Structures are given as C-alpha cells and as structure tokens.
Short mmCIF file of C-alpha atoms in Angstrom, two decimals:
data_model
loop_
_atom_site.label_atom_id
_atom_site.label_comp_id
_atom_site.label_asym_id
_atom_site.label_seq_id
_atom_site.Cartn_x
_atom_site.Cartn_y
_atom_site.Cartn_z
CA UNK A 1018 69.94 105.62 107.08
CA UNK A 1019 73.13 104.31 108.52
CA UNK A 1020 72.81 100.59 108.81
CA UNK A 1021 76.20 100.06 110.50
CA UNK A 1022 76.96 102.58 113.26
CA UNK A 1023 80.58 102.99 114.35
CA UNK A 1024 81.99 104.62 117.42
CA UNK A 1025 83.94 106.52 118.48
CA UNK A 1026 84.61 108.91 115.62
CA UNK A 1027 88.11 109.43 116.83
CA UNK A 1028 90.31 107.82 119.52
CA UNK A 1029 93.64 108.68 121.16
CA UNK A 1030 95.50 105.88 122.88
CA UNK A 1031 98.90 105.78 124.49
CA UNK A 1032 101.54 103.39 123.19
CA UNK A 1033 101.06 99.93 124.71
CA UNK A 1034 97.36 100.54 125.50
CA UNK A 1035 94.26 98.85 124.14
CA UNK A 1036 92.27 100.46 121.42
CA UNK A 1037 88.63 99.51 121.15
CA UNK A 1038 86.33 100.39 118.33
CA UNK A 1039 82.70 99.39 118.31
CA UNK A 1040 80.15 98.76 115.65
CA UNK A 1041 76.40 97.96 115.75
CA UNK A 1042 74.21 96.76 112.91
CA UNK A 1043 70.51 96.42 112.38
CA UNK A 1044 70.08 93.97 109.47
CA UNK A 1045 69.95 90.36 110.72
CA UNK A 1046 70.79 89.18 107.11
CA UNK A 1047 74.29 90.49 107.70
CA UNK A 1048 76.72 87.70 108.39
CA UNK A 1049 80.04 88.78 107.19
CA UNK A 1050 81.87 91.52 109.14
CA UNK A 1051 85.25 92.82 107.98
CA UNK A 1052 87.45 95.60 109.43
CA UNK A 1053 89.48 97.63 107.06
CA UNK A 1054 92.51 99.80 107.98
CA UNK A 1055 93.42 102.97 106.02
CA UNK A 1056 96.59 104.97 106.19
CA UNK A 1057 96.78 108.53 104.93
CA UNK A 1058 97.08 108.69 101.10
CA UNK A 1059 96.23 105.07 100.76
CA UNK A 1060 93.07 103.00 100.09
CA UNK A 1061 91.55 100.89 102.81
CA UNK A 1062 92.93 97.36 103.19
CA UNK A 1063 91.29 94.31 104.86
CA UNK A 1064 92.64 93.87 108.36
CA UNK A 1065 90.46 91.00 109.77
CA UNK A 1066 86.97 89.59 109.22
CA UNK A 1067 84.54 87.41 111.17
CA UNK A 1068 81.58 85.31 110.52
CA UNK A 1069 78.88 85.01 113.26
CA UNK A 1070 79.41 81.32 113.87
CA UNK A 1071 82.30 82.41 116.23
CA UNK A 1072 82.27 84.98 119.06
CA UNK A 1073 85.93 86.03 118.70
CA UNK A 1074 88.69 85.93 116.06
CA UNK A 1075 92.35 86.96 116.76
CA UNK A 1076 95.12 87.75 114.38
CA UNK A 1077 98.21 88.88 116.10
CA UNK A 1078 97.42 92.04 118.18
CA UNK A 1079 94.06 92.42 116.41
CA UNK A 1080 90.88 90.75 117.82
CA UNK A 1081 87.31 90.96 116.60
CA UNK A 1082 84.63 90.31 119.29
CA UNK A 1083 81.13 89.47 118.04
CA UNK A 1084 77.89 89.53 119.90
CA UNK A 1085 75.10 88.18 117.64
CA UNK A 1086 72.28 88.78 120.04
CA UNK A 1087 73.24 92.32 120.59
CA UNK A 1088 74.05 92.80 116.95
CA UNK A 1089 77.37 94.36 117.85
CA UNK A 1090 80.99 93.67 116.98
CA UNK A 1091 84.16 95.34 118.00
CA UNK A 1092 87.83 95.63 117.10
CA UNK A 1093 90.45 95.44 119.86
CA UNK A 1094 94.06 96.38 119.11
CA UNK A 1095 96.24 95.12 121.92
CA UNK A 1096 99.59 96.81 122.75
CA UNK A 1097 98.80 99.69 120.37
CA UNK A 1098 101.74 101.09 118.43
CA UNK A 1099 102.28 104.45 116.69
CA UNK A 1100 102.34 102.48 113.44
CA UNK A 1101 98.58 101.54 114.15
CA UNK A 1102 97.60 105.14 113.75
CA UNK A 1103 95.17 105.02 110.89
CA UNK A 1104 91.45 105.18 110.08
CA UNK A 1105 89.49 101.91 110.85
CA UNK A 1106 86.28 101.02 109.13
CA UNK A 1107 83.92 98.34 110.12
CA UNK A 1108 81.59 96.92 107.47
CA UNK A 1109 78.91 94.28 106.88
CA UNK A 1110 77.26 92.27 104.26
CA UNK A 1111 75.25 89.11 103.63
CA UNK A 1112 77.52 86.24 102.74
CA UNK A 1113 75.68 84.47 100.02
CA UNK A 1114 74.35 87.51 98.42
CA UNK A 1115 74.51 86.39 94.78
CA UNK A 1116 75.65 89.19 92.58
CA UNK A 1117 75.27 91.78 95.29
CA UNK A 1118 78.67 91.97 96.93
CA UNK A 1119 78.14 95.39 98.39
CA UNK A 1120 79.58 96.14 101.74
CA UNK A 1121 77.72 98.41 104.18
CA UNK A 1122 80.27 100.65 105.80
CA UNK A 1123 80.60 102.31 109.10
CA UNK A 1124 81.78 105.98 109.01
CA UNK A 1125 85.28 105.25 110.33
CA UNK A 1126 87.33 105.81 113.43
CA UNK A 1127 90.47 107.85 113.35
CA UNK A 1128 92.95 106.30 115.79
CA UNK A 1129 96.09 108.16 117.00
CA UNK A 1130 98.49 106.20 119.09
CA UNK A 1131 100.82 108.54 121.06
CA UNK A 1132 104.45 107.37 121.45
CA UNK B 1204 103.20 94.88 88.91
CA UNK B 1205 99.99 93.08 89.77
CA UNK B 1206 97.45 95.12 91.61
CA UNK B 1207 94.85 97.92 91.19
CA UNK B 1208 95.95 101.27 89.88
CA UNK B 1209 94.06 104.58 89.60
CA UNK B 1210 94.84 107.43 87.49
CA UNK B 1211 95.38 110.30 87.78
CA UNK B 1212 96.28 110.58 91.47
CA UNK B 1213 95.36 114.28 91.50
CA UNK B 1214 93.07 116.28 89.32
CA UNK B 1215 91.82 119.84 89.35
CA UNK B 1216 89.13 120.84 86.93
CA UNK B 1217 86.39 123.39 86.63
CA UNK B 1218 82.60 123.08 87.01
CA UNK B 1219 80.84 121.86 84.00
CA UNK B 1220 83.72 120.03 82.56
CA UNK B 1221 83.66 116.27 81.93
CA UNK B 1222 86.34 114.26 83.70
CA UNK B 1223 87.15 110.60 83.64
CA UNK B 1224 88.87 108.73 86.37
CA UNK B 1225 90.54 105.46 85.43
CA UNK B 1226 90.85 102.28 87.32
CA UNK B 1227 92.75 99.15 86.15
CA UNK B 1228 93.28 95.85 87.82
CA UNK B 1229 95.52 92.92 86.89
CA UNK B 1230 93.90 90.17 88.95
CA UNK B 1231 90.95 89.50 86.57
CA UNK B 1232 88.70 90.10 89.50
CA UNK B 1233 85.02 89.90 88.48
CA UNK B 1234 83.79 92.68 90.87
CA UNK B 1235 84.73 96.26 90.72
CA UNK B 1236 83.48 99.26 92.79
CA UNK B 1237 83.76 103.02 92.79
CA UNK B 1238 83.58 104.82 96.11
CA UNK B 1239 83.85 108.48 97.17
CA UNK B 1240 85.36 109.36 100.56
CA UNK B 1241 84.36 112.60 102.35
CA UNK B 1242 84.87 113.73 105.80
CA UNK B 1243 81.86 112.78 107.95
CA UNK B 1244 80.45 110.44 105.31
CA UNK B 1245 82.99 107.53 105.25
CA UNK B 1246 82.93 105.58 102.08
CA UNK B 1247 79.98 105.85 99.80
CA UNK B 1248 79.33 103.51 97.00
CA UNK B 1249 78.85 105.19 93.61
CA UNK B 1250 78.60 102.29 91.21
CA UNK B 1251 79.66 98.67 91.11
CA UNK B 1252 80.09 96.00 88.48
CA UNK B 1253 79.66 92.22 88.82
CA UNK B 1254 81.41 91.51 85.45
CA UNK B 1255 82.20 93.06 82.18
CA UNK B 1256 79.10 94.78 80.80
CA UNK B 1257 77.19 94.42 84.05
CA UNK B 1258 76.96 97.59 86.19
CA UNK B 1259 74.59 98.74 88.84
CA UNK B 1260 74.00 101.85 90.91
CA UNK B 1261 75.20 102.27 94.44
CA UNK B 1262 74.24 104.69 97.14
CA UNK B 1263 75.18 108.00 95.32
CA UNK B 1264 75.21 107.48 91.51
CA UNK B 1265 73.71 110.84 90.41
CA UNK B 1266 76.10 112.80 88.15
CA UNK B 1267 78.33 109.80 87.39
CA UNK B 1268 78.56 107.37 84.54
CA UNK B 1269 80.47 104.11 84.39
CA UNK B 1270 81.31 101.45 81.77
CA UNK B 1271 83.06 98.17 81.87
CA UNK B 1272 83.85 96.84 78.34
CA UNK B 1273 86.79 94.85 79.72
CA UNK B 1274 87.16 92.93 82.87
CA UNK B 1275 90.24 94.84 83.95
CA UNK B 1276 89.10 98.36 83.44
CA UNK B 1277 86.29 100.31 85.18
CA UNK B 1278 86.48 104.08 84.29
CA UNK B 1279 84.26 106.55 86.18
CA UNK B 1280 83.11 109.62 84.34
CA UNK B 1281 81.68 112.87 85.73
CA UNK B 1282 79.66 114.20 82.89
CA UNK B 1283 79.42 117.75 84.11
CA UNK B 1284 81.47 118.25 87.19
CA UNK B 1285 79.97 120.18 90.15
CA UNK B 1286 81.76 121.46 93.22
CA UNK B 1287 79.86 118.89 95.41
CA UNK B 1288 81.79 116.20 93.50
CA UNK B 1289 85.05 117.36 94.98
CA UNK B 1290 86.21 114.38 96.84
CA UNK B 1291 88.63 111.45 97.05
CA UNK B 1292 87.58 108.65 94.72
CA UNK B 1293 88.52 105.04 95.36
CA UNK B 1294 88.28 102.08 93.05
CA UNK B 1295 88.25 98.53 94.48
CA UNK B 1296 88.05 95.01 93.10
CA UNK B 1297 87.17 91.64 94.52
CA UNK B 1298 87.22 87.99 93.37
CA UNK B 1299 84.12 85.90 92.92
CA UNK B 1300 85.54 82.69 94.15
CA UNK B 1301 84.63 81.08 97.48
CA UNK B 1302 86.10 82.94 100.28
CA UNK B 1303 88.05 81.64 103.30
CA UNK B 1304 85.75 79.84 105.80
CA UNK B 1305 83.03 79.37 103.22
CA UNK B 1306 80.71 81.81 101.62
CA UNK B 1307 81.29 84.03 98.61
CA UNK B 1308 82.76 87.11 100.27
CA UNK B 1309 86.26 88.02 99.10
CA UNK B 1310 88.14 91.03 100.33
CA UNK B 1311 87.87 94.32 98.43
CA UNK B 1312 91.24 95.49 97.19
CA UNK B 1313 91.42 99.26 96.93
CA UNK B 1314 93.59 101.43 94.79
CA UNK B 1315 95.40 104.48 96.36
CA UNK B 1316 92.69 106.96 95.17
CA UNK B 1317 92.22 109.98 93.11
CA UNK B 1318 91.94 113.28 94.73
CA UNK B 1319 89.59 115.43 92.66
CA UNK B 1320 89.15 119.16 93.15
CA UNK B 1321 86.40 120.96 91.22
CA UNK B 1322 86.74 124.77 91.10
#
C-alpha cells in the first residue's frame, strides 16, 4: 500500500521551463513533508521541506506548495536548468513521532532538463 | 572527513553466501537507517535504529540482519544472499535534536550507496 503517491514517474522539461512534481498522501497524521534530490551514483539529499502550517515555502528556484484539505503537495522548480536533472522523491512523516522517525517515501520522479 | 560512508561501493557475490555491508557516520547521530533502492519501488526501508542496541524492522526486513553495538556503525548482513537481493543499498543517519521550525524531524543524511549484485 503506497501511502504517498508521486507523479509523474518521469518528466522532461526544456531549460528555463517550470518543472512540477506532485504528491498525494492519505494519512492525516503526516505533518512533515520533505523533498529529496538524488543525482546518479549518489544518495538522496534533502532539498526542501514544509510543515502544514504554511501553504508555500520557497528556497531559491525551488518551491513547495501545500494543500492540506486536498492532502496534496507539490514541488515547483522555476527556471529549470540541466544541472537540476536528477531523481526527486517526496516523503512524509508525523512530526512528533517519538522513536519512530521513519519517512514514508514516494516512488520518485526522474527529471531531465534539456539544454 | 565528517560524514557518512558506506563500504564497499560495489560488491559481486554468489547466492547462498553471507555478505555484510558497512555504514559509518561521524556525526554521532542517534538514528540510522538502511534502505534498498530498486527501479519501480523507490526507497524501501529495511531496518532502522534509534540508538545503539535499539533496532527495529522496516518495510522489507526478511533475509537481512542488523546490529548496532556502537552509535557510529550500523552494518547490514545478508545471511544467505538471494538474487532478489540484488539492489543498491543506502545507509542514512539523522539527529534526534529539535528540528528547524519545531518538531523532532531532522534530515536524513545518506551515504553514496553500495551496489550489490548476486549471481
């Protein structure tokens, strides 16, 4: 059972365009939503994260939009660059989960930005 | 250098053999995790550990054993390797202090992975 559904599976964008990756979750106990970026041959690395008390968080060209009522969140990459070509994972977890710090992961989106 | 390192980076072995993947972190993070990454399945949690001598099963623990006698090390052992365990394995760690913006979540810091092939 996939508790965090990520789409699309793959995405091709032209340089300078906007890349949009969407995630939907089911568990209303989730209230921490990070995005990880993974380059080939490397492990994932935290890109940006959001808590549901805000609807949007921006860091440089990367923005998370969050819709609590719809239980959806998305990553927007503005002015996409070839260097952004990577696999992106969304994830979710409860914040104050005691000893359970497990993240529930989406299946990933492979982004290719054409020069 | 500070960080999280996995060894070996590549390993080829045969079915039925025991193989151990090593993970070492220098941050003294409380939490450590083992994942496997396969096409179409994303990252799947095998085992995790909240502290030394505390481990728990993740989503796909069958066929794997872990131990954590020291905070900095979290080895993963395949007791009798099978072809279905061919995968890329990632180790991660995270702190247990309060995260930015409140709450207990801290980022998970990943190693560069071990690519394991079982023939």
